[in-house]
Short mmCIF file of C-alpha atoms and ligand atoms in Angstrom, two decimals:
data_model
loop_
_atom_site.label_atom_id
_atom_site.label_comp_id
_atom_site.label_asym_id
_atom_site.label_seq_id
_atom_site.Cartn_x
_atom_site.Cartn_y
_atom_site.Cartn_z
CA UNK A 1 -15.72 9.27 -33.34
CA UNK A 2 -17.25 6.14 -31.53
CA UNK A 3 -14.15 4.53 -30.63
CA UNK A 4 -14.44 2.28 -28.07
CA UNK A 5 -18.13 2.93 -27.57
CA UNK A 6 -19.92 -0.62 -26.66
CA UNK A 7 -22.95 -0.55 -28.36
CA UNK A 8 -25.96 -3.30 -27.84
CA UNK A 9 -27.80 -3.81 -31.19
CA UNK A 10 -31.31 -5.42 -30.81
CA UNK A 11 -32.87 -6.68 -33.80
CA UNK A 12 -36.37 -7.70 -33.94
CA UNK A 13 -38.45 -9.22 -36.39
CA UNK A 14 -39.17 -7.09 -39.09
CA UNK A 15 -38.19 -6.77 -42.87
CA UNK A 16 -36.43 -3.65 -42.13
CA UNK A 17 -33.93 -5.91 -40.30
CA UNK A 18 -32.28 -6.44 -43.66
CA UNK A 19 -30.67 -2.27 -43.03
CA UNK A 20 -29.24 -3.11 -39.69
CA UNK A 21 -25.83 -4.95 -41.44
CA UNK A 22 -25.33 -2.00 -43.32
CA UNK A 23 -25.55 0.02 -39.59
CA UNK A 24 -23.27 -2.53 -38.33
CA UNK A 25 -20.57 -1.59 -40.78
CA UNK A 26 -20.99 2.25 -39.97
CA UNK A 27 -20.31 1.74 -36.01
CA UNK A 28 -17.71 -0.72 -36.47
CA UNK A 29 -15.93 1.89 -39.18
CA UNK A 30 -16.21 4.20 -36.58
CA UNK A 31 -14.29 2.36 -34.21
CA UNK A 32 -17.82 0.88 -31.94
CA UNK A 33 -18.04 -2.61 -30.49
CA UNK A 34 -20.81 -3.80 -31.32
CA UNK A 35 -23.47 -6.66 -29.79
CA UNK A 36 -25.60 -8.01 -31.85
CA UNK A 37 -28.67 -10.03 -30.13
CA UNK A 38 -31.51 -10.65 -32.21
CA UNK A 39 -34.95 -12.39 -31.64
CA UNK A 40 -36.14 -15.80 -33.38
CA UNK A 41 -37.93 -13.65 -35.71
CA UNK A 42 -35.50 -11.66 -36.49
CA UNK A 43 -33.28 -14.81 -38.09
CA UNK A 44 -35.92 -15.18 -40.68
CA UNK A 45 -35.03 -11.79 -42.17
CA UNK A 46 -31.31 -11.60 -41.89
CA UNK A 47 -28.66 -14.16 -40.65
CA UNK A 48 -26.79 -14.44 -37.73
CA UNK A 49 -23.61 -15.55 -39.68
CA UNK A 50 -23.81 -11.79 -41.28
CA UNK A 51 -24.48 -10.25 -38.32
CA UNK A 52 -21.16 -12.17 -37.10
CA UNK A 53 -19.71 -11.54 -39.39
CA UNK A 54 -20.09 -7.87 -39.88
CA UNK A 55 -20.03 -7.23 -35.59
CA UNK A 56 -16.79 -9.73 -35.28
CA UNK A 57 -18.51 -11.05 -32.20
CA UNK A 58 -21.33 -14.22 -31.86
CA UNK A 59 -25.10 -12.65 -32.75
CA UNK A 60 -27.02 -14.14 -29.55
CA UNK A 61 -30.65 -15.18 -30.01
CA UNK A 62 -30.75 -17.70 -26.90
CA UNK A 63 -29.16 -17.23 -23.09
CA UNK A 64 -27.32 -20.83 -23.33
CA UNK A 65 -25.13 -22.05 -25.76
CA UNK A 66 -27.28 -25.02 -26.65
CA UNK A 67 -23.68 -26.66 -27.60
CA UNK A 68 -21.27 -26.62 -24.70
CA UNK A 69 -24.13 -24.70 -22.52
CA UNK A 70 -22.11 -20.60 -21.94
CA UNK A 71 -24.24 -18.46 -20.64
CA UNK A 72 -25.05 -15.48 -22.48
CA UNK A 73 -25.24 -13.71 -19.22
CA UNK A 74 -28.06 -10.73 -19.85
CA UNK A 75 -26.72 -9.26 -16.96
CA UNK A 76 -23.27 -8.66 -18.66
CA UNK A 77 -24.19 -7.39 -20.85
CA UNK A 78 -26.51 -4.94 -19.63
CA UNK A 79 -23.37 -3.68 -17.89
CA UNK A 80 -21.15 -3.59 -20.73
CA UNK A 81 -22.98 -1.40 -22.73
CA UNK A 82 -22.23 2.02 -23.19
CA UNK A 83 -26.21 2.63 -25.35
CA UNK A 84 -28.47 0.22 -26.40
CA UNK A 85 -30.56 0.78 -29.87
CA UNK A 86 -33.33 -1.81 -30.66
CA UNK A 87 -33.56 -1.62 -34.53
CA UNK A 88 -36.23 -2.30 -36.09
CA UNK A 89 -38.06 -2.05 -32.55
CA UNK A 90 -41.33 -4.28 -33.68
CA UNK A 91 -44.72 -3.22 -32.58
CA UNK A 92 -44.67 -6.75 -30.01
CA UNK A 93 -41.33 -5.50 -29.03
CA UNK A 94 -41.85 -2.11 -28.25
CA UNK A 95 -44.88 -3.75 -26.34
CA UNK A 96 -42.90 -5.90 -23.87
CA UNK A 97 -40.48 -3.19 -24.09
CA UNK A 98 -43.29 -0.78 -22.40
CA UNK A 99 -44.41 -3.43 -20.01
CA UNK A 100 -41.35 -5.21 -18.95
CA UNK A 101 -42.11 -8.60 -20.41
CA UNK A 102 -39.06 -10.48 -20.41
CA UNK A 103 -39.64 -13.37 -22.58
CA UNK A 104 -36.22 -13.62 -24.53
CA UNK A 105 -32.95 -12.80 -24.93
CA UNK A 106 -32.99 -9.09 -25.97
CA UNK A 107 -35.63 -8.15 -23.83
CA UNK A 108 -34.18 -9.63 -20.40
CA UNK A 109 -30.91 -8.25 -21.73
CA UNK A 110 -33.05 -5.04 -22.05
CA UNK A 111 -33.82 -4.98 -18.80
CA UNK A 112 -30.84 -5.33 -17.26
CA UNK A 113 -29.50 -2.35 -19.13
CA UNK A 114 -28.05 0.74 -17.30
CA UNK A 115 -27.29 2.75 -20.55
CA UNK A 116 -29.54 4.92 -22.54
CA UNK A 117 -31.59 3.06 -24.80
CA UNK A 118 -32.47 4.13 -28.16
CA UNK A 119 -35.59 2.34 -30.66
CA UNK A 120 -36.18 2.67 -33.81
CA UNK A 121 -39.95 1.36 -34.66
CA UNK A 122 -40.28 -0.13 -38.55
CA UNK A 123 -44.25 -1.71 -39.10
CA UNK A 124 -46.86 -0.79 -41.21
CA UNK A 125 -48.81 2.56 -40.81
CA UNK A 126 -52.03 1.21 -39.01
CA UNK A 127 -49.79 -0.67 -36.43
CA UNK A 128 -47.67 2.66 -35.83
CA UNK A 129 -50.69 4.82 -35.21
CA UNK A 130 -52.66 2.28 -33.32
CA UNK A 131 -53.56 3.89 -30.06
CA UNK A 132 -51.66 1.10 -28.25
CA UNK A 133 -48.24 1.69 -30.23
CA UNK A 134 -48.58 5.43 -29.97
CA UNK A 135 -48.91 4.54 -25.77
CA UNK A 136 -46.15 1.76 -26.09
CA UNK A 137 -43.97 4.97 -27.32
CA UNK A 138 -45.34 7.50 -25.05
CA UNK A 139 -44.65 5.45 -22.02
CA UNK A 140 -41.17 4.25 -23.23
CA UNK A 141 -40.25 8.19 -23.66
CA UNK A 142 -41.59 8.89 -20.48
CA UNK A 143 -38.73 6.04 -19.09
CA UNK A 144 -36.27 8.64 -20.66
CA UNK A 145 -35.95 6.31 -23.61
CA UNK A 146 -34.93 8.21 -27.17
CA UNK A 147 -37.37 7.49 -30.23
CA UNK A 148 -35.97 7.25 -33.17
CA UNK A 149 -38.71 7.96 -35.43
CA UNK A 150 -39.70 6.37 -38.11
CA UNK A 151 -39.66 8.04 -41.94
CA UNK A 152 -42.68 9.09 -44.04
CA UNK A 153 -42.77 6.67 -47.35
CA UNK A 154 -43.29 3.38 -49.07
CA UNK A 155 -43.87 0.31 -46.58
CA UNK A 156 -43.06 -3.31 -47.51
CA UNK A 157 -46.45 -3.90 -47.45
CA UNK A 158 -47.11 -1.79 -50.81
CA UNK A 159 -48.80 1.40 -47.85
CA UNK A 160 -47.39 4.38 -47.72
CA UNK A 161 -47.10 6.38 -44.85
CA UNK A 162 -45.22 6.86 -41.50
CA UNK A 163 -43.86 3.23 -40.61
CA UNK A 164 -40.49 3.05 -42.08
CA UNK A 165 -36.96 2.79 -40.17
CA UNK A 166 -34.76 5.13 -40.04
CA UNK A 167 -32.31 4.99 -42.65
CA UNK A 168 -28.49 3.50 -40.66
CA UNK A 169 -26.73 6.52 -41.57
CA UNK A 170 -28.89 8.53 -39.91
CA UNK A 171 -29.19 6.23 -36.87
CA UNK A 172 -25.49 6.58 -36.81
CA UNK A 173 -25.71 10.18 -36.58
CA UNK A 174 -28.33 9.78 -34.10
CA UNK A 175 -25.44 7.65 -31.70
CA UNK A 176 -22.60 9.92 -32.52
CA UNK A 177 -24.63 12.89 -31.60
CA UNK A 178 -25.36 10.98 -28.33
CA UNK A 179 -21.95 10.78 -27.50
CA UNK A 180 -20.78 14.38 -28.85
CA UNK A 181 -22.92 15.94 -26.80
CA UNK A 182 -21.08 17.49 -24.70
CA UNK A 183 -19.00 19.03 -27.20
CA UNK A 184 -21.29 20.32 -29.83
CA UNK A 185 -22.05 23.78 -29.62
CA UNK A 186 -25.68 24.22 -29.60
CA UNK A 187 -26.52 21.33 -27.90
CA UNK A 188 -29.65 22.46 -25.76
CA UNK A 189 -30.44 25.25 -28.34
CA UNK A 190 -33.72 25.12 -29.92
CA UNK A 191 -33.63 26.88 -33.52
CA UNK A 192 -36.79 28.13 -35.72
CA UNK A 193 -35.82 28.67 -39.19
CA UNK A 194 -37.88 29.56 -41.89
CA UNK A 195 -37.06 28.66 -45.93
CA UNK A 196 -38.78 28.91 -49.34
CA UNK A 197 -40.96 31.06 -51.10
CA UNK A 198 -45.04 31.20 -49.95
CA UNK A 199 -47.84 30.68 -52.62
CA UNK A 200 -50.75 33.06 -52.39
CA UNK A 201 -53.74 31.60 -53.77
CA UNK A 202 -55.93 33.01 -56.48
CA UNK A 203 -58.10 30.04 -56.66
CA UNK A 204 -57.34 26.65 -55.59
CA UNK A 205 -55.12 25.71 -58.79
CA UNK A 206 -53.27 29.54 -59.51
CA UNK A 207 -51.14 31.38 -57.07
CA UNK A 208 -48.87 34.04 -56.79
CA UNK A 209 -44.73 33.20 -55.87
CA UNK A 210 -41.76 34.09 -56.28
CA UNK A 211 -38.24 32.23 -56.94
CA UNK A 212 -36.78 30.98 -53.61
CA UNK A 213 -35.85 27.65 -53.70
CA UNK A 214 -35.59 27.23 -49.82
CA UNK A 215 -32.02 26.41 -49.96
CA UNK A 216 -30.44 29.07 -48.04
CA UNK A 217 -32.95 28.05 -45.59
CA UNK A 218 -32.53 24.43 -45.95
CA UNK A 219 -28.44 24.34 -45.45
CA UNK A 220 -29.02 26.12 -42.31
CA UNK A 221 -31.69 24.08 -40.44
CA UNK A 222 -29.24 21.10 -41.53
CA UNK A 223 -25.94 22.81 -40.12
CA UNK A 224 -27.53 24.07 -36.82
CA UNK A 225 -28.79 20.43 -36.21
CA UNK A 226 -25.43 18.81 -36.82
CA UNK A 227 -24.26 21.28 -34.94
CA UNK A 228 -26.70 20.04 -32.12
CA UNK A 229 -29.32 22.14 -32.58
CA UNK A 230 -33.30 21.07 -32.55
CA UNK A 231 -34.32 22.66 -35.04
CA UNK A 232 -38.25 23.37 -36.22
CA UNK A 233 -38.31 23.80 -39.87
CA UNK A 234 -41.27 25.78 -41.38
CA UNK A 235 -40.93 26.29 -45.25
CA UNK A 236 -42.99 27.11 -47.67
CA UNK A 237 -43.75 25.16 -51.22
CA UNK A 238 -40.14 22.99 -52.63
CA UNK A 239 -38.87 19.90 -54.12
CA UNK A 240 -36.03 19.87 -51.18
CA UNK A 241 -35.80 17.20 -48.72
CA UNK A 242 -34.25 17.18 -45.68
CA UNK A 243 -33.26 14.22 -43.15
CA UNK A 244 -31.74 14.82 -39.93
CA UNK A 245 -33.43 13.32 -36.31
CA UNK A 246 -33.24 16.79 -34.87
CA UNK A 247 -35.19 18.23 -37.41
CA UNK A 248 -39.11 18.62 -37.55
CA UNK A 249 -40.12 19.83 -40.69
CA UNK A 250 -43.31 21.96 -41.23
CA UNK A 251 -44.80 22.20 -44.50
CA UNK A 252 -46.77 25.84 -45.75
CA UNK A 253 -48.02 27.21 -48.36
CA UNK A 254 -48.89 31.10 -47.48
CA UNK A 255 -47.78 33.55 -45.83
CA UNK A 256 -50.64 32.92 -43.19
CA UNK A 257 -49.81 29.27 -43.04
CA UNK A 258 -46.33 30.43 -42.33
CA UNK A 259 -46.79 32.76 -40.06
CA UNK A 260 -49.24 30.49 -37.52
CA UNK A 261 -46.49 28.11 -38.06
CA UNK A 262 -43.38 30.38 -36.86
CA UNK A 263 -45.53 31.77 -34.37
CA UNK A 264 -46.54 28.64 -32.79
CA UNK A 265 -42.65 27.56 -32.95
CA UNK A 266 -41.11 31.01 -32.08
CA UNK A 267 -42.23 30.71 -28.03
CA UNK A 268 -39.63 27.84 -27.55
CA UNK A 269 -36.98 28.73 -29.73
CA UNK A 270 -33.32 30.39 -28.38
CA UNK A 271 -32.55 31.49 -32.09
CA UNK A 272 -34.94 32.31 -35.28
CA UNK A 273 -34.04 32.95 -38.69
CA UNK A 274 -36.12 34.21 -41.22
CA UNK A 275 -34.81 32.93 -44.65
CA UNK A 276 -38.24 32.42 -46.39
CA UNK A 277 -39.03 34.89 -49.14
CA UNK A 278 -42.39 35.31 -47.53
CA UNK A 279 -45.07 37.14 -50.04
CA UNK A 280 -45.77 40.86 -49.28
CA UNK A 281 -49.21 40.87 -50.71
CA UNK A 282 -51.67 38.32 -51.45
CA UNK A 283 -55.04 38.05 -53.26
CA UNK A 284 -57.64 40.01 -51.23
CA UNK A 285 -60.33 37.56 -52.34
CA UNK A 286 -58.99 34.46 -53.53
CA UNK A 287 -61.85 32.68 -56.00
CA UNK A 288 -62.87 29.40 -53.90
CA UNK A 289 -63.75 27.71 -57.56
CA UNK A 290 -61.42 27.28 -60.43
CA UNK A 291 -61.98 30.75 -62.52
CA UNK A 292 -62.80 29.99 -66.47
CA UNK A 293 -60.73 31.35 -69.06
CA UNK A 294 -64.30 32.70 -70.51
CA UNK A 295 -64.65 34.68 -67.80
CA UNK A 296 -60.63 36.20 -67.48
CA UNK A 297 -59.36 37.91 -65.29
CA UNK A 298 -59.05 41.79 -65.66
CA UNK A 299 -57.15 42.31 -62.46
CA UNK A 300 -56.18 41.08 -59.45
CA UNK A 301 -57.01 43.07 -55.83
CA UNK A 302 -53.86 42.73 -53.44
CA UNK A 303 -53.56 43.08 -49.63
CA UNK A 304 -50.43 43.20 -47.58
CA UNK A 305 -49.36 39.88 -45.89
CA UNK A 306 -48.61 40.08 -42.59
CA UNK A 307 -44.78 40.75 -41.50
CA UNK A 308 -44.11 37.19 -39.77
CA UNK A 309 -40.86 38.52 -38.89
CA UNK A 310 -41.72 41.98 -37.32
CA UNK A 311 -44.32 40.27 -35.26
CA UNK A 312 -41.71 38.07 -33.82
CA UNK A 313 -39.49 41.14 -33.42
CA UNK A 314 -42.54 42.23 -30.95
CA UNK A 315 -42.61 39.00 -29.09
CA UNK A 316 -39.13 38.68 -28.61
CA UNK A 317 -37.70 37.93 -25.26
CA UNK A 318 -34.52 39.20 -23.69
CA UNK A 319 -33.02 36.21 -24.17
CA UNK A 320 -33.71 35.02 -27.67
CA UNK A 321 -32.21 35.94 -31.01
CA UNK A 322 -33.70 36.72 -34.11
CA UNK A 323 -32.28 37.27 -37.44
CA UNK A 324 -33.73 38.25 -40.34
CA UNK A 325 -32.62 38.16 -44.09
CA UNK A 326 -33.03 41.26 -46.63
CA UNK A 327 -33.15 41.02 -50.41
CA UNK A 328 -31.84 44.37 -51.86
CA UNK A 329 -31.49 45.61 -55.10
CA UNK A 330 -30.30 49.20 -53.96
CA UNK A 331 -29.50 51.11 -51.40
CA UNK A 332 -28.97 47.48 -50.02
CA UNK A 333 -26.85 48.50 -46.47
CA UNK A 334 -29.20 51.15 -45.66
CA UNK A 335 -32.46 49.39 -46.52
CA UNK A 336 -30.97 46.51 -44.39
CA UNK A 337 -29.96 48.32 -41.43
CA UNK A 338 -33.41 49.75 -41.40
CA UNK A 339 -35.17 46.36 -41.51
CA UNK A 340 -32.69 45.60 -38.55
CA UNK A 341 -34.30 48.26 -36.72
CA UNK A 342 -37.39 48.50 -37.58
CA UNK A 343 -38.52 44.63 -37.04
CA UNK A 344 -36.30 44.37 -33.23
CA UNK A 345 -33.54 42.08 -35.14
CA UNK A 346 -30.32 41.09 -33.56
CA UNK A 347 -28.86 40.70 -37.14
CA UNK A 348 -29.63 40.68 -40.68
CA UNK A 349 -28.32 38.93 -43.34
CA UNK A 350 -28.21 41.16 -46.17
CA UNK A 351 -28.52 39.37 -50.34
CA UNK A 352 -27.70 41.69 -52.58
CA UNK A 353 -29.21 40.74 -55.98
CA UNK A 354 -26.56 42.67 -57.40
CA UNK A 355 -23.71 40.36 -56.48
CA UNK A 356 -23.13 37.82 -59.85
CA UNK A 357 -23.83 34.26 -58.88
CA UNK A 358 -25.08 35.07 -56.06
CA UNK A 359 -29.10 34.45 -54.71
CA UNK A 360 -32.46 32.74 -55.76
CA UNK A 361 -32.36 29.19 -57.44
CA UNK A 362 -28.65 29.17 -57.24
CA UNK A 363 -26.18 26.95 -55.51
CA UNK A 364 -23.57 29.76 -54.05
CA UNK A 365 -24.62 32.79 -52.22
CA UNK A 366 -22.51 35.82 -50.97
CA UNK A 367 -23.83 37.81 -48.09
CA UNK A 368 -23.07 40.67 -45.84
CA UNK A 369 -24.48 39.90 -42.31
CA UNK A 370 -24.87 43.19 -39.67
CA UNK A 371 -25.36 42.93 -36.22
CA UNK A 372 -27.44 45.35 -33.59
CA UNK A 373 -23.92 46.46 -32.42
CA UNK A 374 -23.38 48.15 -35.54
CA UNK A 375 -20.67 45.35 -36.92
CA UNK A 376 -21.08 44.07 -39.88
CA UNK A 377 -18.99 40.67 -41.94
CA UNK A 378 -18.95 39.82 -45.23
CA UNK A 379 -18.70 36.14 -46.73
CA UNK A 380 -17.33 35.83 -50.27
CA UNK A 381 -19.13 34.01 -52.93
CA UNK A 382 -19.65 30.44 -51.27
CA UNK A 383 -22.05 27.49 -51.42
CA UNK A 384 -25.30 28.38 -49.39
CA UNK A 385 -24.24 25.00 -47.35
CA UNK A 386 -20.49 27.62 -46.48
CA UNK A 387 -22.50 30.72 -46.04
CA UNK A 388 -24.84 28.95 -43.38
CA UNK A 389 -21.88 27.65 -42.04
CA UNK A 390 -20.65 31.20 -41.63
CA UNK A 391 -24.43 33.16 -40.36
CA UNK A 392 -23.83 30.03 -37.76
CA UNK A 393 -20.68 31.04 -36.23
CA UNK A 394 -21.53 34.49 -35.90
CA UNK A 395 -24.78 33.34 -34.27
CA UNK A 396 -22.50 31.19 -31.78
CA UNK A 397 -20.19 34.26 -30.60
CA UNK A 398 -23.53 36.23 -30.09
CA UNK A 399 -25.15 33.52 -28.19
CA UNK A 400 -21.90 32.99 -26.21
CA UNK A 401 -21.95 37.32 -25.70
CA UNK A 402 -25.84 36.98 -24.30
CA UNK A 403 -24.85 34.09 -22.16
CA UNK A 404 -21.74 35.53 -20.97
N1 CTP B 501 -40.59 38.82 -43.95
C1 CTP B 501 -41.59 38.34 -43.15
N2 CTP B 501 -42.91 38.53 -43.50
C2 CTP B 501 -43.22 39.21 -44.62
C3 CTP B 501 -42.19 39.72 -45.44
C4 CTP B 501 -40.89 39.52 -45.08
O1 CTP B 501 -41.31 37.72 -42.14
N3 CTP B 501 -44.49 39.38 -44.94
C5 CTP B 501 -39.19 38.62 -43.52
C6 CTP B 501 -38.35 37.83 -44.49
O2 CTP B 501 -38.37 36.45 -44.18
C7 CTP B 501 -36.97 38.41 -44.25
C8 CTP B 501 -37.26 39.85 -43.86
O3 CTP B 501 -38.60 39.89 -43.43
O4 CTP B 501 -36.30 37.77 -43.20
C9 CTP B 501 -37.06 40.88 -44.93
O5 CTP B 501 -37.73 40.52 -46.09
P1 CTP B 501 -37.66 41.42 -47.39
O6 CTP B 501 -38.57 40.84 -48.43
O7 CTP B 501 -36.24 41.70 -47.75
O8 CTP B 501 -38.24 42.78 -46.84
P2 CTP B 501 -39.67 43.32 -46.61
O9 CTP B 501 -39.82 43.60 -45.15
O10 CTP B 501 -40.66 42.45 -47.26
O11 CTP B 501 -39.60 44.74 -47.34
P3 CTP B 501 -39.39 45.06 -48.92
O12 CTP B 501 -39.98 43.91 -49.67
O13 CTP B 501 -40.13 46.34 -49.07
O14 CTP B 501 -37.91 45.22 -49.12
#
């Protein structure tokens, strides 16, 4: 996939250096050259003989050979490179980075660069959100420079919080993605998807639910961003995790949560797909204190939830899509073609609850998707990560229709 790519690979002094060797073998598997040059810092958390090692080439702290005096001409290889990717980008780093002080190797090398030029930040959580790291950031994206942004979890510093590299295998995909581009099919397509069940409160500890597990929803927000999609994730209440640059994950609880979510999303995106089991009714006064046992509960006063996906239907723009899903019990192709109409769908995916193996909780799914034109396909029984796979395709032959 990368062959013959020339990657730069600027390390920085950080304890998340000790990942990049591990990113090193990735490129070079995937047939990249790779350039190692890392700050004085950086040697104190991993070796230049591994990076050597690992790269095949020198790792280059200094511009002169301080035995027989080479140059390590910056200017080279500025040239030479194909993309750059600082990783870990310190906080001091992504400062000179941002101002253009040129005060070693990397960063006059950094300089001189004509490629794109990717950084991954790794410090602790009160350096990342310090107003002058959130500018150093700002004003490096404004230079067309890509962020790769740091995960959500433990620092080295015992913190937790926002702060963490990237994990190598996803800055790989990050690079390959760079360089696909052109090829992936929808690159430039932003994608709202929707996953999970929603949890209507009764008071703040008891709620109502149901048994999504969001992984319907889940395998397609990660397909469409492999595929090159941006994709803005809004599910409601699940163990799942999900780890791909191009998505941004939003995290909900109720169906009103959700739907201020998926509205505020919905404006920018080419494709939505509704695959949350969103609640139809919800407490009409949820208790704002824990209610005692003593006391019970006789009965509980429902209101209808407001149809997320029928208000998109009513937004919806000549040129967007919007599919929703349908869980059926009976009469499932006529109940489904009448959600199609009645909530201004392009398609709907239709679950039959019927179909053995098939639905909530479960691994495999089996669908029957039907389009506005009055076609219809049906998958066999295949993991949810196939079926998305499938609801994708047929989403790229009806972008491809629009477009064409
Ligand atoms: N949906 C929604 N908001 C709701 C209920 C459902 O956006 N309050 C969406 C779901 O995400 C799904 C589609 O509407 O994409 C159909 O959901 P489904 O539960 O099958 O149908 P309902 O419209 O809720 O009708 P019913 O429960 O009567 O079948």
């Amino acid at each position: 996939m990368l062959q013959g790519k020339k990657i730069l690979l600027g390390i920085t002094g950080s304890i998340a250096a000790y990942k990049v060797p591990l990113l090193i073998r990735l490129l070079i598997k995937e047939g990249a050259e790779v350039q190692v040059i890392l700050t004085e810092n950086a040697r104190d958390f991993v070796t230049p003989l591994t990076l050597a090692t690992l790269s095949k080439r020198p790792a280059l702290t200094y511009p002169f050979n301080e035995k027989d005096g080479t140059w390590n001409s910056h200017v080279d290889m500025g040239n030479w490179a194909d993309l750059m990717l600082i990783a870990p980008a310190s906080a001091a780093t992504l400062s000179k980075m941002a101002t253009g002080l040129a005060d070693n190797l990397l960063l006059t090398t950094y300089l001189s660069a004509k490629c794109p030029v990717f950084f991954a930040p790794a410090m602790d959580l009160d350096m990342y959100r310090h107003p002058t790291t959130e500018r150093n950031i700002s004003t490096l994206q404004s230079f067309g420079y890509t962020l790769i942004e740091p995960q959500v979890g433990e620092l080295a510093s015992g913190l937790c919080g926002a702060g963490r590299m990237e994990e190598p295998e996803n800055m790989l995909e990050a690079i390959k993605l760079f360089f696909r581009k052109d090829t992936l099919p929808f690159d430039g397509k932003h994608f709202l998807i929707s996953a999970g069940p929603t949890w209507e409160p009764i008071d703040p500890v008891r709620f109502i639910g149901n048994h999504s597990s969001g992984k319907m929803g889940f395998a397609l927000a990660l397909k469409a961003a492999q595929r090159g999609a941006k994709v803005s994730l809004v599910t409601g209440p699940t163990h799942l995790t999900i780890d791909h640059p191009n998505i941004m994950r939003t995290d909900v609880l109720s169906a009103s949560e959700m739907n201020l979510a998926c509205q505020e999303a919905f404006a920018n995106a080419d494709v939505t797909i509704m695959a949350a089991a969103v609640a139809d009714f919800t407490p009409s006064a949820p208790s704002q204190v824990k209610i005692k046992k003593e006391k019970g509960i006789e009965s509980i006063q429902l209101k209808p939830t407001v149809d997320i996906l029928s208000g998109l239907g009513g937004l919806k723009k000549r040129d967007q899509l919007l599919i929703g899903f349908a869980l059926e019990t009976d009469h499932e192709t006529e109940n489904a073609l009448k959600k199609l109409h009645n909530k201004n769908l392009d398609a709907i995916v239709l679950n039959s609850l019927n179909d053995e193996g098939a639905g909530f909780g479960g691994d495999n799914n089996k669908v029957t998707i039907f389009d506005r034109n009055g076609n219809h396909f049906e998958t066999g029984l295949l993991s949810k990560s196939e079926v998305a796979s499938e609801i994708l395709d047929i989403v790229f032959g009806m972008i491809n229709k629009e477009e064409g």
